[in-house]
PDB file of C-alpha atoms and ligand atoms in Angstrom:
ATOM      1  CA  MET A   1      -0.092  -0.056  -0.028  1.00  0.00           C
ATOM      2  CA  VAL A   2       2.820   2.308   0.893  1.00  0.00           C
ATOM      3  CA  ARG A   3       4.400   1.560  -2.438  1.00  0.00           C
ATOM      4  CA  LEU A   4       1.132   2.363  -4.381  1.00  0.00           C
ATOM      5  CA  PHE A   5       0.743   5.474  -2.496  1.00  0.00           C
ATOM      6  CA  CYS A   6       4.449   6.508  -3.337  1.00  0.00           C
ATOM      7  CA  GLU A   7       3.911   5.845  -6.918  1.00  0.00           C
ATOM      8  CA  ARG A   8       0.908   7.953  -7.025  1.00  0.00           C
ATOM      9  CA  VAL A   9       2.602  10.786  -5.245  1.00  0.00           C
ATOM     10  CA  CYS A  10       5.457  10.809  -7.686  1.00  0.00           C
ATOM     11  CA  GLN A  11       3.451  10.002 -10.878  1.00  0.00           C
ATOM     12  CA  GLY A  12       3.831  12.767 -13.386  1.00  0.00           C
ATOM     13  CA  THR A  13       6.447  14.676 -11.313  1.00  0.00           C
ATOM     14  CA  ALA A  14      10.178  14.737 -11.134  1.00  0.00           C
ATOM     15  CA  ARG A  15      10.134  13.155  -7.714  1.00  0.00           C
ATOM     16  CA  ARG A  16      11.461   9.540  -7.196  1.00  0.00           C
ATOM     17  CA  ALA A  17      10.483   6.908  -4.726  1.00  0.00           C
ATOM     18  CA  TRP A  18      12.787   4.106  -3.531  1.00  0.00           C
ATOM     19  CA  ASP A  19      11.502   0.953  -2.117  1.00  0.00           C
ATOM     20  CA  LEU A  20      13.222  -0.222   1.004  1.00  0.00           C
ATOM     21  CA  GLY A  21      11.797  -3.753   0.255  1.00  0.00           C
ATOM     22  CA  GLU A  22      14.625  -3.957  -2.261  1.00  0.00           C
ATOM     23  CA  ARG A  23      18.032  -4.897  -0.732  1.00  0.00           C
ATOM     24  CA  GLU A  24      20.188  -2.438  -2.995  1.00  0.00           C
ATOM     25  CA  VAL A  25      18.064   0.335  -1.938  1.00  0.00           C
ATOM     26  CA  ARG A  26      18.385  -0.674   1.928  1.00  0.00           C
ATOM     27  CA  ARG A  27      22.125  -0.590   1.516  1.00  0.00           C
ATOM     28  CA  SER A  28      22.321   2.777  -0.123  1.00  0.00           C
ATOM     29  CA  VAL A  29      22.572   6.092   1.241  1.00  0.00           C
ATOM     30  CA  PRO A  30      20.283   8.845   0.131  1.00  0.00           C
ATOM     31  CA  GLU A  31      22.377  11.500  -1.730  1.00  0.00           C
ATOM     32  CA  GLY A  32      20.327  14.457  -0.257  1.00  0.00           C
ATOM     33  CA  PRO A  33      17.332  15.193   1.836  1.00  0.00           C
ATOM     34  CA  TRP A  34      14.729  12.650   1.729  1.00  0.00           C
ATOM     35  CA  VAL A  35      11.393  11.647   3.430  1.00  0.00           C
ATOM     36  CA  LEU A  36      10.440   8.234   4.914  1.00  0.00           C
ATOM     37  CA  VAL A  37       7.109   6.840   4.159  1.00  0.00           C
ATOM     38  CA  THR A  38       6.604   3.837   6.509  1.00  0.00           C
ATOM     39  CA  PRO A  39       3.679   1.535   7.486  1.00  0.00           C
ATOM     40  CA  SER A  40       3.331   0.301  10.930  1.00  0.00           C
ATOM     41  CA  TYR A  41       3.344  -3.389  11.928  1.00  0.00           C
ATOM     42  CA  LYS A  42       2.432  -4.499  15.417  1.00  0.00           C
ATOM     43  CA  THR A  43       4.541  -7.538  16.054  1.00  0.00           C
ATOM     44  CA  GLY A  44       3.346  -8.413  19.609  1.00  0.00           C
ATOM     45  CA  ASN A  45       7.040  -7.876  20.658  1.00  0.00           C
ATOM     46  CA  PRO A  46       7.147  -4.916  23.034  1.00  0.00           C
ATOM     47  CA  ASP A  47      10.784  -4.383  22.508  1.00  0.00           C
ATOM     48  CA  ASN A  48      10.588  -4.179  18.728  1.00  0.00           C
ATOM     49  CA  ASP A  49       6.964  -3.080  18.224  1.00  0.00           C
ATOM     50  CA  THR A  50       6.037  -1.571  14.833  1.00  0.00           C
ATOM     51  CA  ILE A  51       8.953  -0.138  12.923  1.00  0.00           C
ATOM     52  CA  PRO A  52       9.352  -2.332   9.929  1.00  0.00           C
ATOM     53  CA  GLU A  53      12.860  -4.208   9.913  1.00  0.00           C
ATOM     54  CA  ALA A  54      13.719  -2.695   6.376  1.00  0.00           C
ATOM     55  CA  VAL A  55      13.184   0.687   7.782  1.00  0.00           C
ATOM     56  CA  ARG A  56      15.288   0.010  10.962  1.00  0.00           C
ATOM     57  CA  ARG A  57      18.114  -1.236   8.806  1.00  0.00           C
ATOM     58  CA  PHE A  58      17.968   1.728   6.484  1.00  0.00           C
ATOM     59  CA  LEU A  59      18.152   4.006   9.490  1.00  0.00           C
ATOM     60  CA  ASP A  60      21.134   2.323  10.878  1.00  0.00           C
ATOM     61  CA  ASP A  61      23.383   4.579   8.726  1.00  0.00           C
ATOM     62  CA  PRO A  62      24.176   8.073  10.419  1.00  0.00           C
ATOM     63  CA  VAL A  63      24.338   9.961   7.164  1.00  0.00           C
ATOM     64  CA  THR A  64      20.996   8.486   6.050  1.00  0.00           C
ATOM     65  CA  ARG A  65      19.458   9.595   9.553  1.00  0.00           C
ATOM     66  CA  ARG A  66      21.057  13.039   9.210  1.00  0.00           C
ATOM     67  CA  ARG A  67      19.589  13.554   5.795  1.00  0.00           C
ATOM     68  CA  LEU A  68      16.116  12.492   6.796  1.00  0.00           C
ATOM     69  CA  VAL A  69      13.800  15.617   6.826  1.00  0.00           C
ATOM     70  CA  GLY A  70      10.429  14.041   7.912  1.00  0.00           C
ATOM     71  CA  VAL A  71       8.238  11.076   8.024  1.00  0.00           C
ATOM     72  CA  MET A  72       4.924  10.102   6.481  1.00  0.00           C
ATOM     73  CA  GLY A  73       2.974   7.227   7.984  1.00  0.00           C
ATOM     74  CA  SER A  74       0.680   4.712   6.477  1.00  0.00           C
ATOM     75  CA  GLY A  75      -1.554   2.826   9.196  1.00  0.00           C
ATOM     76  CA  ASN A  76      -5.000   1.623  10.036  1.00  0.00           C
ATOM     77  CA  ARG A  77      -6.807   2.994  12.855  1.00  0.00           C
ATOM     78  CA  ASN A  78      -8.223  -0.439  13.778  1.00  0.00           C
ATOM     79  CA  PHE A  79      -4.754  -0.635  15.681  1.00  0.00           C
ATOM     80  CA  GLY A  80      -6.013   1.872  18.329  1.00  0.00           C
ATOM     81  CA  ARG A  81      -3.130   3.253  20.389  1.00  0.00           C
ATOM     82  CA  HIS A  82      -0.670   1.640  17.985  1.00  0.00           C
ATOM     83  CA  TYR A  83      -2.072   3.600  15.091  1.00  0.00           C
ATOM     84  CA  GLN A  84       0.986   5.212  13.101  1.00  0.00           C
ATOM     85  CA  ALA A  85       3.244   3.972  15.967  1.00  0.00           C
ATOM     86  CA  ALA A  86       6.216   3.375  13.473  1.00  0.00           C
ATOM     87  CA  ALA A  87       6.186   6.813  11.868  1.00  0.00           C
ATOM     88  CA  ARG A  88       5.590   8.429  15.278  1.00  0.00           C
ATOM     89  CA  GLN A  89       8.527   6.569  16.918  1.00  0.00           C
ATOM     90  CA  VAL A  90      10.790   7.386  14.091  1.00  0.00           C
ATOM     91  CA  ALA A  91       9.853  11.108  14.172  1.00  0.00           C
ATOM     92  CA  ALA A  92      10.461  11.241  17.963  1.00  0.00           C
ATOM     93  CA  ALA A  93      13.662   9.577  17.935  1.00  0.00           C
ATOM     94  CA  SER A  94      15.057  11.649  14.995  1.00  0.00           C
ATOM     95  CA  GLY A  95      13.563  14.904  15.992  1.00  0.00           C
ATOM     96  CA  ARG A  96      11.844  15.236  12.535  1.00  0.00           C
ATOM     97  CA  PRO A  97       8.186  16.065  11.977  1.00  0.00           C
ATOM     98  CA  VAL A  98       5.418  13.661  11.045  1.00  0.00           C
ATOM     99  CA  LEU A  99       4.468  15.321   7.872  1.00  0.00           C
ATOM    100  CA  LEU A 100       1.460  13.227   7.051  1.00  0.00           C
ATOM    101  CA  GLU A 101      -0.588  10.306   8.319  1.00  0.00           C
ATOM    102  CA  LEU A 102      -2.840   8.348   5.737  1.00  0.00           C
ATOM    103  CA  GLU A 103      -4.666   5.197   6.188  1.00  0.00           C
ATOM    104  CA  LEU A 104      -3.772   2.157   3.924  1.00  0.00           C
ATOM    105  CA  GLN A 105      -3.089   3.341   0.493  1.00  0.00           C
ATOM    106  CA  GLY A 106      -4.403   6.788   1.073  1.00  0.00           C
ATOM    107  CA  THR A 107      -7.158   8.781  -0.581  1.00  0.00           C
ATOM    108  CA  ARG A 108      -6.832  11.148  -3.518  1.00  0.00           C
ATOM    109  CA  TRP A 109      -6.628  14.048  -1.031  1.00  0.00           C
ATOM    110  CA  ASP A 110      -3.749  12.426   0.927  1.00  0.00           C
ATOM    111  CA  VAL A 111      -1.834  12.204  -2.461  1.00  0.00           C
ATOM    112  CA  GLU A 112      -2.368  15.907  -3.189  1.00  0.00           C
ATOM    113  CA  GLU A 113      -1.526  16.766   0.436  1.00  0.00           C
ATOM    114  CA  ALA A 114       1.759  14.781   0.205  1.00  0.00           C
ATOM    115  CA  ARG A 115       2.755  16.491  -2.964  1.00  0.00           C
ATOM    116  CA  ARG A 116       1.905  20.029  -1.337  1.00  0.00           C
ATOM    117  CA  VAL A 117       4.023  19.123   1.659  1.00  0.00           C
ATOM    118  CA  LEU A 118       6.942  17.880  -0.528  1.00  0.00           C
ATOM    119  CA  ASP A 119       6.848  20.905  -2.705  1.00  0.00           C
ATOM    120  CA  ALA A 120       6.759  23.029   0.485  1.00  0.00           C
ATOM    121  CA  LEU A 121       9.934  21.234   1.701  1.00  0.00           C
ATOM    122  CA  ASP A 122      11.814  21.648  -1.515  1.00  0.00           C
ATOM    123  CA  GLY A 123      11.079  25.216  -1.432  1.00  0.00           C
ATOM    124  CA  ALA A 124      12.500  25.609   2.068  1.00  0.00           C
ATOM    125  CA  LEU A 125      15.432  23.598   1.316  1.00  0.00           C
ATOM    126  CA  THR A 126      16.155  25.638  -1.700  1.00  0.00           C
ATOM    127  CA  GLU A 127      15.780  28.891   0.209  1.00  0.00           C
ATOM    128  CA  GLY A 128      17.694  27.853   3.071  1.00  0.00           C
ATOM    129  CA  SER A 129      20.463  25.955   1.223  1.00  0.00           C
ATOM    130  CA  SER A 130      23.168  28.347   2.126  1.00  0.00           C
ATOM    131  CA  GLY A 131      22.055  28.957   5.667  1.00  0.00           C
ATOM    132  CA  PRO A 132      22.455  26.851   8.736  1.00  0.00           C
ATOM    133  CA  GLY A 133      20.222  24.037   9.631  1.00  0.00           C
ATOM    134  CA  ARG A 134      20.067  22.611   6.280  1.00  0.00           C
ATOM    135  CA  PRO A 135      20.100  18.688   6.254  1.00  0.00           C
ATOM    136  CA  ALA A 136      23.404  17.672   4.639  1.00  0.00           C
TER     137      ALA A 136
HETATM  138  C1  FMN B   1      -0.085  -7.637  10.830  1.00  0.00           C
HETATM  139  C2  FMN B   1      -0.328  -6.187  10.760  1.00  0.00           C
HETATM  140  C3  FMN B   1      -0.114  -5.222  11.811  1.00  0.00           C
HETATM  141  C4  FMN B   1      -0.293  -3.943  11.593  1.00  0.00           C
HETATM  142  N1  FMN B   1      -0.171  -3.017  12.611  1.00  0.00           N
HETATM  143  C5  FMN B   1      -0.444  -1.896  12.638  1.00  0.00           C
HETATM  144  C6  FMN B   1      -0.077  -0.915  13.660  1.00  0.00           C
HETATM  145  O1  FMN B   1       0.403  -1.377  14.633  1.00  0.00           O
HETATM  146  N2  FMN B   1      -0.422   0.418  13.412  1.00  0.00           N
HETATM  147  C7  FMN B   1      -0.966   0.913  12.376  1.00  0.00           C
HETATM  148  O2  FMN B   1      -1.410   2.070  12.357  1.00  0.00           O
HETATM  149  N3  FMN B   1      -1.281   0.067  11.285  1.00  0.00           N
HETATM  150  C8  FMN B   1      -1.003  -1.325  11.341  1.00  0.00           C
HETATM  151  N4  FMN B   1      -1.101  -2.057  10.388  1.00  0.00           N
HETATM  152  C9  FMN B   1      -1.774  -1.522   9.148  1.00  0.00           C
HETATM  153  C10 FMN B   1      -0.594  -1.232   8.095  1.00  0.00           C
HETATM  154  O3  FMN B   1       0.260  -0.382   8.599  1.00  0.00           O
HETATM  155  C11 FMN B   1      -1.154  -0.594   6.742  1.00  0.00           C
HETATM  156  O4  FMN B   1      -2.157  -1.380   6.373  1.00  0.00           O
HETATM  157  C12 FMN B   1      -0.195  -0.133   5.733  1.00  0.00           C
HETATM  158  O5  FMN B   1      -0.913   0.502   4.728  1.00  0.00           O
HETATM  159  C13 FMN B   1       0.412  -1.259   5.106  1.00  0.00           C
HETATM  160  O6  FMN B   1       1.324  -0.995   4.180  1.00  0.00           O
HETATM  161  P1  FMN B   1       2.227  -2.047   3.286  1.00  0.00           P
HETATM  162  O7  FMN B   1       1.021  -2.723   2.431  1.00  0.00           O
HETATM  163  O8  FMN B   1       2.984  -1.190   2.253  1.00  0.00           O
HETATM  164  O9  FMN B   1       3.113  -2.918   4.034  1.00  0.00           O
HETATM  165  C14 FMN B   1      -0.906  -3.366  10.516  1.00  0.00           C
HETATM  166  C15 FMN B   1      -1.276  -4.308   9.398  1.00  0.00           C
HETATM  167  C16 FMN B   1      -1.056  -5.706   9.508  1.00  0.00           C
HETATM  168  C17 FMN B   1      -1.406  -6.600   8.413  1.00  0.00           C
END
């Protein structure tokens, strides 16, 4: 569902999505600022509750973590207090914002909102490219 959402967000734009389900992608380091879109998966293990293993591994790299600018989550409200737990945990641990929360593959509105948020981030990063605080 996350993959489908990302494809719809990127469709007809210059934006690209990389699938962390692919090993080569997991082993790579983003060349610049990037946004994580993650599902949440409650495993029943309280120590490793909802962050997908692929996301965990990708975030092991400090440069990858430093270049992360924000998080979007795909979840399902049926999971109650665990709704969006992975996106919220990554955001809290990294100090980055949750940019968007959607259910399952998201609605057309979610796709539009994601594009709006990403365009705004692009604008902010371009404006601030010579100033302090830019993720590098
Ligand atoms: C076994 C299982 C556990 C899930 N646990 C959560 C959860 O803890 N919180 C949540 O918000 N959504 C949960 N979901 C919903 C998924 O995050 C949601 O369906 C997401 O869109 C799946 O994306 P994917 O198909 O790309 O993996 C769970 C779904 C399944 C099948």
